[in-house]
Short mmCIF file of C-alpha atoms and ligand atoms in Angstrom, two decimals:
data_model
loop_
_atom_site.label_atom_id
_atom_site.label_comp_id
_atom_site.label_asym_id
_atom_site.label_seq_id
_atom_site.Cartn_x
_atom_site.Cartn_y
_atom_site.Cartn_z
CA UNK A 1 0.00 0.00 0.00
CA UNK A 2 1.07 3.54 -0.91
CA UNK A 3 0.14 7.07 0.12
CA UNK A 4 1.46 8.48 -3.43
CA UNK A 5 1.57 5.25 -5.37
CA UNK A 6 2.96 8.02 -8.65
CA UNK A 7 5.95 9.42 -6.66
CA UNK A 8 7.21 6.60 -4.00
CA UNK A 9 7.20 3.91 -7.46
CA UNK A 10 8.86 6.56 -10.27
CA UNK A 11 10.89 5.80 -12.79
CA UNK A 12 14.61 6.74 -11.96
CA UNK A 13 14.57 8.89 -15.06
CA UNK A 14 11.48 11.15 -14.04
CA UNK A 15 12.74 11.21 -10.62
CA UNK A 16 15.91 12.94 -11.52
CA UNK A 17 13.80 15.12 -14.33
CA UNK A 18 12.34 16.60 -11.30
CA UNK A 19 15.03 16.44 -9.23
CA UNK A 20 16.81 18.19 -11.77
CA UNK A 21 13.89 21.07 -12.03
CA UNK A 22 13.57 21.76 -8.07
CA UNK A 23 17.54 21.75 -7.54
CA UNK A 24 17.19 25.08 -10.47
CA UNK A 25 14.14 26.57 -8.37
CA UNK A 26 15.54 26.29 -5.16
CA UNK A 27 19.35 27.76 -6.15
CA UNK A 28 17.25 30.60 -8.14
CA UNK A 29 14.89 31.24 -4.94
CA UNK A 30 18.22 31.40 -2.56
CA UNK A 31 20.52 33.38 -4.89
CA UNK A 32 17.70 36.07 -5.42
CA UNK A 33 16.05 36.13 -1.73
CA UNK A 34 19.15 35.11 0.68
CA UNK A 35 21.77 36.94 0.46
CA UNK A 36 23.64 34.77 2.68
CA UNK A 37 23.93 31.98 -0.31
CA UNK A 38 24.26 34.84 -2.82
CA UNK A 39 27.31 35.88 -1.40
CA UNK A 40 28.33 32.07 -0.82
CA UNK A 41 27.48 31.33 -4.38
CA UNK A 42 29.41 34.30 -6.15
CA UNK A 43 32.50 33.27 -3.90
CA UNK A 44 31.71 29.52 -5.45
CA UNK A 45 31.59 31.12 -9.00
CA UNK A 46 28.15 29.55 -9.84
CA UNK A 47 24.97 31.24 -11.40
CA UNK A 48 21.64 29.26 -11.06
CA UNK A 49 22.04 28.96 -15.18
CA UNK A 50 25.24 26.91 -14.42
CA UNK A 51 22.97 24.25 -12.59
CA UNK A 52 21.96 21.89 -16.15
CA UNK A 53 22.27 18.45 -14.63
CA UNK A 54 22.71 16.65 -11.18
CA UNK A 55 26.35 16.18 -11.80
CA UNK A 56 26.39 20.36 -11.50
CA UNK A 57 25.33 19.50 -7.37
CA UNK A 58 28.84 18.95 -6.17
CA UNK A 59 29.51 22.82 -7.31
CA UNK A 60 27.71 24.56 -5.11
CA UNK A 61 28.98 25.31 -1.73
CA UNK A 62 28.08 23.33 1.34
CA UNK A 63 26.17 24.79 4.05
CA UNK A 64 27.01 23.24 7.64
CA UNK A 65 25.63 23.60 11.14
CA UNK A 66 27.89 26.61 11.99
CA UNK A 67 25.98 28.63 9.36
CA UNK A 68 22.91 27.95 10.86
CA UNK A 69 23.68 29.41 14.02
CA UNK A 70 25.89 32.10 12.74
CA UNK A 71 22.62 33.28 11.17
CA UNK A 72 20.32 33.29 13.55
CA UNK A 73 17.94 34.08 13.70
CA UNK A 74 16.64 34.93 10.24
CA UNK A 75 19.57 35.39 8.13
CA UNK A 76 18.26 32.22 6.13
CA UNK A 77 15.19 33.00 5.09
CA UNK A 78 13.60 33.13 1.95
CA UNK A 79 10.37 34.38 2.38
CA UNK A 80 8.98 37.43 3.93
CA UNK A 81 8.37 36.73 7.95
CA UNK A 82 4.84 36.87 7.41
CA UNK A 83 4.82 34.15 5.19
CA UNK A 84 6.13 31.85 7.97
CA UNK A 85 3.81 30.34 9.42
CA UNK A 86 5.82 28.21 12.12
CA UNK A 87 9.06 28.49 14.03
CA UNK A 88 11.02 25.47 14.98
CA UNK A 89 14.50 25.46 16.98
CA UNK A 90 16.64 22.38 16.95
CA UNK A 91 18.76 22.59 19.98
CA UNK A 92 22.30 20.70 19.78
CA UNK A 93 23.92 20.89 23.53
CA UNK A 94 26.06 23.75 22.74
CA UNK A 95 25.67 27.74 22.34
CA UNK A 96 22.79 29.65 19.84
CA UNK A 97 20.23 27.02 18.70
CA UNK A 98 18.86 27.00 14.93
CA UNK A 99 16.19 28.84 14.17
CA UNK A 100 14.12 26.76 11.32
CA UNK A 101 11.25 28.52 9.49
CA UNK A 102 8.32 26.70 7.99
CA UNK A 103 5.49 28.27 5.47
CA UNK A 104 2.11 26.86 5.62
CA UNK A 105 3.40 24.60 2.08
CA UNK A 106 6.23 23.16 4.32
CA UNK A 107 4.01 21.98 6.64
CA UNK A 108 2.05 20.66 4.49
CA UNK A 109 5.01 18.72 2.52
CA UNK A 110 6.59 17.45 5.59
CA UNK A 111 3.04 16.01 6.88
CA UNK A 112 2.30 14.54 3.49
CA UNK A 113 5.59 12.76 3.75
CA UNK A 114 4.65 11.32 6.99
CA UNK A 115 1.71 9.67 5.71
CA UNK A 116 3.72 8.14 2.98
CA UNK A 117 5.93 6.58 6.13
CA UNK A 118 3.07 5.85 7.92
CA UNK A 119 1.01 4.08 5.56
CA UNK A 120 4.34 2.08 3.85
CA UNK A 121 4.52 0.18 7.59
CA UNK A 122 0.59 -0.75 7.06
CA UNK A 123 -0.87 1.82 9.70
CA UNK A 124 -3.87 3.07 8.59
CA UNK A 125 -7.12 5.33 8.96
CA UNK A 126 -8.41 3.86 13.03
CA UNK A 127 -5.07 3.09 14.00
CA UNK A 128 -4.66 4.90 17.43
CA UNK A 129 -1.11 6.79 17.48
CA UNK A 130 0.34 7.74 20.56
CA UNK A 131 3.11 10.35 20.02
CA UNK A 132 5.29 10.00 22.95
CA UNK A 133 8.11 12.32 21.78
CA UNK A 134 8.46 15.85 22.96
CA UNK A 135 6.48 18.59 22.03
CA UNK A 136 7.55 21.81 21.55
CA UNK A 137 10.48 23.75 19.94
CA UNK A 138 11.34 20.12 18.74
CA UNK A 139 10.09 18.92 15.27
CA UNK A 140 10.19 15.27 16.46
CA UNK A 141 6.69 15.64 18.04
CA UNK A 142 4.57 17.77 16.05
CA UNK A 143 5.66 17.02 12.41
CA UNK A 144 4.56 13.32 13.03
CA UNK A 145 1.59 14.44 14.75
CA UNK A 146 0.21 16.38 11.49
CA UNK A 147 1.19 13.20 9.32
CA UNK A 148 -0.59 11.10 11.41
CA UNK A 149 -3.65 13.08 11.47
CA UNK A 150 -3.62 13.49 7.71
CA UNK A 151 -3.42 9.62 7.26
CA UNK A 152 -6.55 9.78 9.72
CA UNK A 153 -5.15 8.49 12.79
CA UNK A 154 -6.21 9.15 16.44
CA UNK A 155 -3.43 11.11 17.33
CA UNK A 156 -2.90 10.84 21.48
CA UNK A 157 -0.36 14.21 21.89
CA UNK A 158 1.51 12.63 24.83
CA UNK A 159 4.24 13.85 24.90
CA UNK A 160 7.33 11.57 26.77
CA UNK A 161 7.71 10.17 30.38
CA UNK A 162 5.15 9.57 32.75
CA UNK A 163 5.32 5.93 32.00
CA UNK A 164 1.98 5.79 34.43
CA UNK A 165 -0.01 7.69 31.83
CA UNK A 166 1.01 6.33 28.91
CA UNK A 167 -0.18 3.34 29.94
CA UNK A 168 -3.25 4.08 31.09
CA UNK A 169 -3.86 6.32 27.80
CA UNK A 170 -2.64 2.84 25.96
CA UNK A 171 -5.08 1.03 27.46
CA UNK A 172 -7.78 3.14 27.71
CA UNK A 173 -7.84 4.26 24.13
CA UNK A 174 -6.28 0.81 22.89
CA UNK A 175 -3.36 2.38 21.41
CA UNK A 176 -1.85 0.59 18.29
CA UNK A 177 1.31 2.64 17.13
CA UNK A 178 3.68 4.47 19.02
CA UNK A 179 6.14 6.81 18.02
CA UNK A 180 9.79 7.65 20.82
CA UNK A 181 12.84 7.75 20.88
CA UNK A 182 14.56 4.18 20.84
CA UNK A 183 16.12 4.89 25.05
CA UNK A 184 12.40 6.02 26.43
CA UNK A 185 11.41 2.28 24.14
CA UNK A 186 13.89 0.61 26.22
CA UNK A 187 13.22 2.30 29.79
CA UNK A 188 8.99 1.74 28.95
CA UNK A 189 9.42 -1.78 28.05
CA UNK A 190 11.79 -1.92 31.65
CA UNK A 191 8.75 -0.30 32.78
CA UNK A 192 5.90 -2.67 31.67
CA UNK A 193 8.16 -5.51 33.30
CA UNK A 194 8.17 -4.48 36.54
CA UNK A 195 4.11 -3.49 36.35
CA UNK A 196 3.55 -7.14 35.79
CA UNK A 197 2.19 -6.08 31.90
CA UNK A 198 2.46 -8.46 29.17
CA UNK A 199 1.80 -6.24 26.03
CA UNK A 200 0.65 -8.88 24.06
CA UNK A 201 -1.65 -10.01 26.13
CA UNK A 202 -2.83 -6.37 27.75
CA UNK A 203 -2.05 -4.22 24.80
CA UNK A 204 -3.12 -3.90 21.47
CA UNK A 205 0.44 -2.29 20.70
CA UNK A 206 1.26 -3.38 17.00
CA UNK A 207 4.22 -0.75 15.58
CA UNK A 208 6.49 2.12 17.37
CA UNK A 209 8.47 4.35 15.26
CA UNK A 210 11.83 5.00 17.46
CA UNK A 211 14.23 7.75 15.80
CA UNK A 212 15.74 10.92 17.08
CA UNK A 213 18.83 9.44 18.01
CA UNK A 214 21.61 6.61 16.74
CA UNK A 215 20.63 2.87 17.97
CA UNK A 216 21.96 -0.49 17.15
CA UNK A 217 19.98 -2.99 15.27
CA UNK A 218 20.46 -5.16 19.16
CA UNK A 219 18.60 -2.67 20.17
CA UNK A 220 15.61 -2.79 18.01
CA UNK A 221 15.41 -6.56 18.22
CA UNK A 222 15.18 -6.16 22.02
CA UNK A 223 12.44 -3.51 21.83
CA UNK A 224 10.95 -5.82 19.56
CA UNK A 225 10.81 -8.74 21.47
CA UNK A 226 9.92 -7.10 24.80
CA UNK A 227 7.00 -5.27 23.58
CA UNK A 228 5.88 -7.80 20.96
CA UNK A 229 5.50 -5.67 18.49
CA UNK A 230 6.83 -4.08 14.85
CA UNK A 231 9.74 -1.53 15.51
CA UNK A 232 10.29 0.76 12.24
CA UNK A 233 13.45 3.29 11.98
CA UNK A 234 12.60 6.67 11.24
CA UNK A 235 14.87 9.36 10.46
CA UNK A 236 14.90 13.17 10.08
CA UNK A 237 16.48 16.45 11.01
CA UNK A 238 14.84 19.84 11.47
CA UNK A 239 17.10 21.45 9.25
CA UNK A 240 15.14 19.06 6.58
CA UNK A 241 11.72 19.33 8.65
CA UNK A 242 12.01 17.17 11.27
CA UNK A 243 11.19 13.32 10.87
CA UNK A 244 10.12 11.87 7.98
CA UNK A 245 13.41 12.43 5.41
CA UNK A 246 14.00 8.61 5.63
CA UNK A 247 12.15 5.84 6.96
CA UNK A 248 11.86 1.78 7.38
CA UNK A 249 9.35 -0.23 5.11
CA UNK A 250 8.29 -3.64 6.13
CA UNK A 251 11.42 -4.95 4.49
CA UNK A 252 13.71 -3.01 7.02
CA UNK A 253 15.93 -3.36 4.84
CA UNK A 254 17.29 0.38 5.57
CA UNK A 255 15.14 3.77 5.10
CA UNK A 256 14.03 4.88 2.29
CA UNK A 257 14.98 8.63 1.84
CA UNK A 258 12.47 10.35 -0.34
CA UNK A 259 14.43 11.80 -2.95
CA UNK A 260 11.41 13.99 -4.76
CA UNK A 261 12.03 16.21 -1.64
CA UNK A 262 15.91 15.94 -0.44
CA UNK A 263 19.02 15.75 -2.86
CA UNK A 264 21.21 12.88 -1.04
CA UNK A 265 24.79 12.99 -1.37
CA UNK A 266 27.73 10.90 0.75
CA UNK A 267 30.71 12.75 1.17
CA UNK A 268 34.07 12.05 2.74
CA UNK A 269 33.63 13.55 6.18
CA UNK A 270 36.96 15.16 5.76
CA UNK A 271 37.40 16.46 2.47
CA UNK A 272 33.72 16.88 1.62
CA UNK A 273 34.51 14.61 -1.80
CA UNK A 274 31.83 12.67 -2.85
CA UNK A 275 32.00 8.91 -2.57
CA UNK A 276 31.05 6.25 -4.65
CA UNK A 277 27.71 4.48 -4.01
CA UNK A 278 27.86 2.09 -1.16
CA UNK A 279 30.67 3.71 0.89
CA UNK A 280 30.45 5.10 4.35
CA UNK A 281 30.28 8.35 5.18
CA UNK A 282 28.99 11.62 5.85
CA UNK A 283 25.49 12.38 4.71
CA UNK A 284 24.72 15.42 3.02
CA UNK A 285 21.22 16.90 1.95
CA UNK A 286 19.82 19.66 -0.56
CA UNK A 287 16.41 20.60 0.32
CA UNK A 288 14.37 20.62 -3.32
CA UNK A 289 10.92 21.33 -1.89
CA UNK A 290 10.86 23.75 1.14
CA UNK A 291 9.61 27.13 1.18
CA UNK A 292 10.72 29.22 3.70
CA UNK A 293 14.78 27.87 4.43
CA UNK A 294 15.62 26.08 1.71
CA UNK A 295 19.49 24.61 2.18
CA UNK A 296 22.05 24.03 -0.06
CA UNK A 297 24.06 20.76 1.00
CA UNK A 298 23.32 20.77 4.22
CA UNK A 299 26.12 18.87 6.53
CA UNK A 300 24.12 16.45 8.82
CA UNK A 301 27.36 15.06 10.40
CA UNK A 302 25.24 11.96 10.20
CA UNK A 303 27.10 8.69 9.44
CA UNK A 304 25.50 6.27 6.81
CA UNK A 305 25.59 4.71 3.59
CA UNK A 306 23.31 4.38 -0.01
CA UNK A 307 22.12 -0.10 0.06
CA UNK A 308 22.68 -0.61 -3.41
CA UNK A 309 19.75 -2.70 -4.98
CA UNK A 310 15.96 -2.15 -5.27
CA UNK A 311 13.62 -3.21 -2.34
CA UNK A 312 10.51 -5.75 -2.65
CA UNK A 313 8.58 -2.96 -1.69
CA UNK A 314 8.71 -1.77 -5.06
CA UNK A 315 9.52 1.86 -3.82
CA UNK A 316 12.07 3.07 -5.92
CA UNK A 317 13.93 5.61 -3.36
CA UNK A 318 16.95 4.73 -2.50
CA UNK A 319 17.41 3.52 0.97
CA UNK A 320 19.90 4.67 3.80
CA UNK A 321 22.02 2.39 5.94
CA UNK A 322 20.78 2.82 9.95
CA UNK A 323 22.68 5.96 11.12
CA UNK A 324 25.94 4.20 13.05
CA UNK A 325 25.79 8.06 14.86
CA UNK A 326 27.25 11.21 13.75
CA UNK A 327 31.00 12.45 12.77
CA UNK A 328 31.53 14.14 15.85
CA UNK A 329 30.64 11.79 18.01
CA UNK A 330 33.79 9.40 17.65
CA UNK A 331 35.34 9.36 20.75
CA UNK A 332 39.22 8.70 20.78
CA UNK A 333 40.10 6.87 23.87
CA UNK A 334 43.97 5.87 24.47
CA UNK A 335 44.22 6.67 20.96
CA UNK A 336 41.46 4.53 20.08
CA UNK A 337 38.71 5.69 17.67
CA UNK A 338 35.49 4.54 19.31
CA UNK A 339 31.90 5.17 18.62
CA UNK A 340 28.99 4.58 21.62
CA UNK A 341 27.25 2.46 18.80
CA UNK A 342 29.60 -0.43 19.01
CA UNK A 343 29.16 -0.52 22.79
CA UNK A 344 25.52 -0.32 22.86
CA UNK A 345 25.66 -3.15 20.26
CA UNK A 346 27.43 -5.32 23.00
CA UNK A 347 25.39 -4.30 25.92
CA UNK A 348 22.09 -4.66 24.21
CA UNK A 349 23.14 -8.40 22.80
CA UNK A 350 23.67 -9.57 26.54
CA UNK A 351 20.47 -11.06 28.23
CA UNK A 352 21.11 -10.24 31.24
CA UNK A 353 21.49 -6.74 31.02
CA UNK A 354 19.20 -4.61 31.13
CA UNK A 355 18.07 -1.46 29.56
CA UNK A 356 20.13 2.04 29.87
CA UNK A 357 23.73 2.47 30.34
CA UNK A 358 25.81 5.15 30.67
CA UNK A 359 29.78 5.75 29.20
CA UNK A 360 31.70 8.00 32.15
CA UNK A 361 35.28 9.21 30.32
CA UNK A 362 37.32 10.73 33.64
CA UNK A 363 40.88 11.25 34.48
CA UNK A 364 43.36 10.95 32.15
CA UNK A 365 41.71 8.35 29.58
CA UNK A 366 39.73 5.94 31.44
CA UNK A 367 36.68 4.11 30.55
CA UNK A 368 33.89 3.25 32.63
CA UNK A 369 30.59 1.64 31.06
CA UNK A 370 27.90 1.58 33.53
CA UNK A 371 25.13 -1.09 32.68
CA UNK A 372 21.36 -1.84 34.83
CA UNK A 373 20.74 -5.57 35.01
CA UNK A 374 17.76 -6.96 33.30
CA UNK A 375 15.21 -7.90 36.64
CA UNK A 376 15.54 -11.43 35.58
CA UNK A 377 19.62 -11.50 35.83
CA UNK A 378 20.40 -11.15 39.75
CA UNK A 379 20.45 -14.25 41.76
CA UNK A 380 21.61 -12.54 44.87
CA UNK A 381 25.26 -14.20 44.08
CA UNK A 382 27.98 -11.93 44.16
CA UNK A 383 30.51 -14.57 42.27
CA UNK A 384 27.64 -14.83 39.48
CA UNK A 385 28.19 -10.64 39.34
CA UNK A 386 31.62 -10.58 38.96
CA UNK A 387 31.52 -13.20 36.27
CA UNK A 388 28.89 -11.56 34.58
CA UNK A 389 31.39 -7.96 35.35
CA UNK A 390 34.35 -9.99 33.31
CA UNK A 391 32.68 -11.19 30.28
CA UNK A 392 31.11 -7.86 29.53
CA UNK A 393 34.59 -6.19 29.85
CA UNK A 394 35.89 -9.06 27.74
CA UNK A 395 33.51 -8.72 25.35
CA UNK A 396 33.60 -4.93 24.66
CA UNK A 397 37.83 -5.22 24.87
CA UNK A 398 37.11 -7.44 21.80
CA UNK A 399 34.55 -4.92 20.32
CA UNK A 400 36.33 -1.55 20.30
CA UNK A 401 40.10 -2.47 21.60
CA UNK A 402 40.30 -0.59 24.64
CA UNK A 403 39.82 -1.99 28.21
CA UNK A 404 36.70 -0.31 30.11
CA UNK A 405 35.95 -0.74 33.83
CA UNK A 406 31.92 -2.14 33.85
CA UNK A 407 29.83 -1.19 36.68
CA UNK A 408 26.52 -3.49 37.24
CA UNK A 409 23.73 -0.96 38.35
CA UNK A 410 20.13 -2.18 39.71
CA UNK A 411 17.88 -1.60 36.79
CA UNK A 412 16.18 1.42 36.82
CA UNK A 413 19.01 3.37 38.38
CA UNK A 414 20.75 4.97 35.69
CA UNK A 415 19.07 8.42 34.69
CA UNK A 416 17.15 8.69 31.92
CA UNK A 417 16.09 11.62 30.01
CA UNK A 418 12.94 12.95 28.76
CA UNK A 419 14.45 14.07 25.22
CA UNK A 420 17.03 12.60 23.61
CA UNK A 421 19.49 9.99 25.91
CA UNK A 422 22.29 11.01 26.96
CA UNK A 423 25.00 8.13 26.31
CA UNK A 424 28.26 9.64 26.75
CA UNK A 425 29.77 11.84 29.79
CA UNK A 426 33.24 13.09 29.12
CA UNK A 427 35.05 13.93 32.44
CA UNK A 428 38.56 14.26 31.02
CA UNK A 429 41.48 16.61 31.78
CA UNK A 430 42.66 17.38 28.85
P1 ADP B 501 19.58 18.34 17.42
O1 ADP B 501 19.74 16.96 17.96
O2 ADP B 501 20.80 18.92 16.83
O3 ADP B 501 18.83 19.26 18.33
P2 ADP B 501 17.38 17.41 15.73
O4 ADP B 501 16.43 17.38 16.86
O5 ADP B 501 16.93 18.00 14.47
O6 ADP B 501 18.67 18.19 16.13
O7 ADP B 501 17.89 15.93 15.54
C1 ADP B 501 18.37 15.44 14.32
C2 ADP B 501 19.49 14.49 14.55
O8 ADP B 501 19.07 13.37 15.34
C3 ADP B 501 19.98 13.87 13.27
O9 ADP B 501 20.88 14.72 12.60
C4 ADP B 501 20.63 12.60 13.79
O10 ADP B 501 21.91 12.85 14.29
C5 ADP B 501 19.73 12.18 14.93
N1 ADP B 501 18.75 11.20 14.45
C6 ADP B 501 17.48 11.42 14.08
N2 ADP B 501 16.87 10.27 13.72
C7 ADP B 501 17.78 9.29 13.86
C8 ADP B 501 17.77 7.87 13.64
N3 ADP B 501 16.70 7.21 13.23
N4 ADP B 501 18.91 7.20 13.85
C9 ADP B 501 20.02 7.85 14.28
N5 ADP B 501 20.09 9.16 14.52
C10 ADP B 501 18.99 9.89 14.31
ZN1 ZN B 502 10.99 -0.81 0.67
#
């Protein structure tokens, strides 16, 4: 089933016809109406008449995160302010957030492209969503919500935590799809344990949609298997309008990224070269469609690669590789490149651990990996902890070369956060 059988199943050819005619609208629109990427694009040496075929992409100039916020907060915009019809900020942990304009079109795009997500996992008109993602300044929340609504969901805007409510409203309203981030997933499913709820049984839970941040495919099978239910991989920023740029089809064999809307390019992280289908690295997007901040090779700093091959599902948008996290989140420990992913894909393979963990970097270089047991895993035997303590150090030693100290925790201990988790805590003197 499609939302837009025409554009999800077009031919290559017409797909680059039109990507071809957006890319020329939107460098016209930002070389006339921001002078921002006017300047940028005279220092580049291009005119929107030298744009005649995709290959003409890799000369324009990129635009990264620092020019968001250097820019703020309307430098970008290419429409007058009163054709904006909603402000979005997307926060990173550091200094002047991005501003991100929508017009009432954007909205309206970015919702449509929802429903295609939506209704490519099978929900449908009378499936009951419950949106527990935050609302707010964060696109996460509400861009789903209007894409739900349009397929003709019931939308439940609950916003995260309160595990309490969320299953009362789940039970109450009999709650089918769910939409978080893939740590609150974890921590809920902890959280239906200890409440003596079998979602199968109590439920009628049948998808979640967990994004927002990088997980491991470990951790998707164990969401999966403790909540009994369909977990789909959705991906967005809100530089490109929040969720719905890329998302899982029934296949899951990666996420389709809907190319009618966002150029997709994968560049060498360092020297911003393009790479050859298949490789690893950086991904980079052109808006083609929106309004009110269009961007021009946008740096995500998001890690990934193009699957080669077409999918079952007949779609013929290319699909993205799960994001293994982003290029600034490589830590280098003792020397050693390491990213949280390949921990988390340790942890979450174990049994007896539990849900949430926490990486501490203090001192000089040191390691510690924090983990909650699963409630099943303690048999009150200290000798069973400490062997349990060795193989996960053993294991991760093998996994990313460096020797961590592991701390068991009680489950339910570690802290867990309302937005997106918090994996990594760097402590070091430098
Ligand atoms: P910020 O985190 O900078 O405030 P956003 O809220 O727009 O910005 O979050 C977008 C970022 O979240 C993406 O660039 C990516 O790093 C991460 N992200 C979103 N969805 C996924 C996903 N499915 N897998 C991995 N990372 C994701
Ligand atoms: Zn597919």
């Amino acid at each position: 089933m499609f939302w837009d059988p025409d554009y999800e199943t077009i031919d290559r050819s017409e797909l680059e016809r039109i990507q071809l005619e957006r890319l020329q609208q939107t460098v016209r629109r930002v070389a006339t109406r921001v002078p921002f990427y006017k300047q940028k694009l005279a220092e580049a040496g291009v005119t929107p008449d030298d744009i005649r075929s995709l290959n003409d992409l890799r000369r324009l100039p990129f635009t990264t995160n620092a020019d968001l916020r250097d820019n703020y907060p309307n430098g970008l915009l290419a429409v007058d302010l009163d054709n904006v019809v909603r402000l979005h900020t997307s926060s990173g942990t550091t200094g002047k957030p991005k501003a991100i304009f929508f017009s009432a079109g954007d909205i309206n795009r970015a919702a449509d492209l929802i429903a295609r997500c939506f209704i490519m996992t099978g929900v449908r008109k009378g499936d009951v969503f419950q949106n527990m993602m935050t609302y707010g300044l964060f696109t996460g929340a509400l861009v789903m919500h209007y894409g739900a609504e349009k397929v003709g969901c019931l939308v439940i805007p609950a916003g995260p935590g309160n595990s309490e409510r969320q299953l009362l409203l789940m039970r109450d309203f009999r709650t089918t799809v769910i939409h978080l981030t893939p740590s609150y997933a974890l921590y809920f499913a902890g959280f239906l344990g200890k409440n003596g709820v079998d979602p199968k049984r109590d439920l009628a839970l049948r998808r979640a949609f967990v994004g927002a941040e990088p997980h491991t495919e470990e951790t998707r099978r164990k969401i999966q298997e403790s909540l009994g239910i369909e977990v789909y991989n959705s991906y967005g920023l809100s530089e490109m309008n929040g969720p719905g740029v890329a998302f899982e089809c029934i296949h899951k064999t990666g996420m389709h990224l809907w190319e009618d809307h966002y150029l997709m390019e994968i560049v060498d992280p360092q020297t911003g070269e393009p790479l050859p289908e298949g490789a690893t690295g950086e991904l980079v997007l052109t808006t083609l469609t929106r309004e009110a901040m269009p961007l021009l090779r946008y740096r995500t700093r998001d890690v990934t690669s193009v699957i080669p091959g077409k999918c079952p599902c007949g779609r013929t948008h290319r699909r993205i590789n799960r994001i293994t996290g982003r290029t600034d989140d490589m830590l280098i420990v003792r020397g050693v490149n390491i990213y949280p992913q390949q921990i988390e894909r340790v942890l979450m393979s174990m049994p007896s651990l539990g849900h949430n963990y926490l990486i501490t970097l203090s001192g000089l270089d040191e390691m510690t990996v924090k983990v909650e047991l699963a409630e099943t895993a303690f048999d009150g035997s200290v000798e069973h902890l400490v062997q349990l303590q060795n193989q996960i150090v053993e294991k991760l030693r093998a996994e990313i070369l460096v020797k961590p100290k592991v701390e068991l925790v009680q489950s339910g201990t570690l802290p867990v956060s309302e937005g997106k988790a918090k994996r990594v805590v760097d402590q070091r003197v430098l």
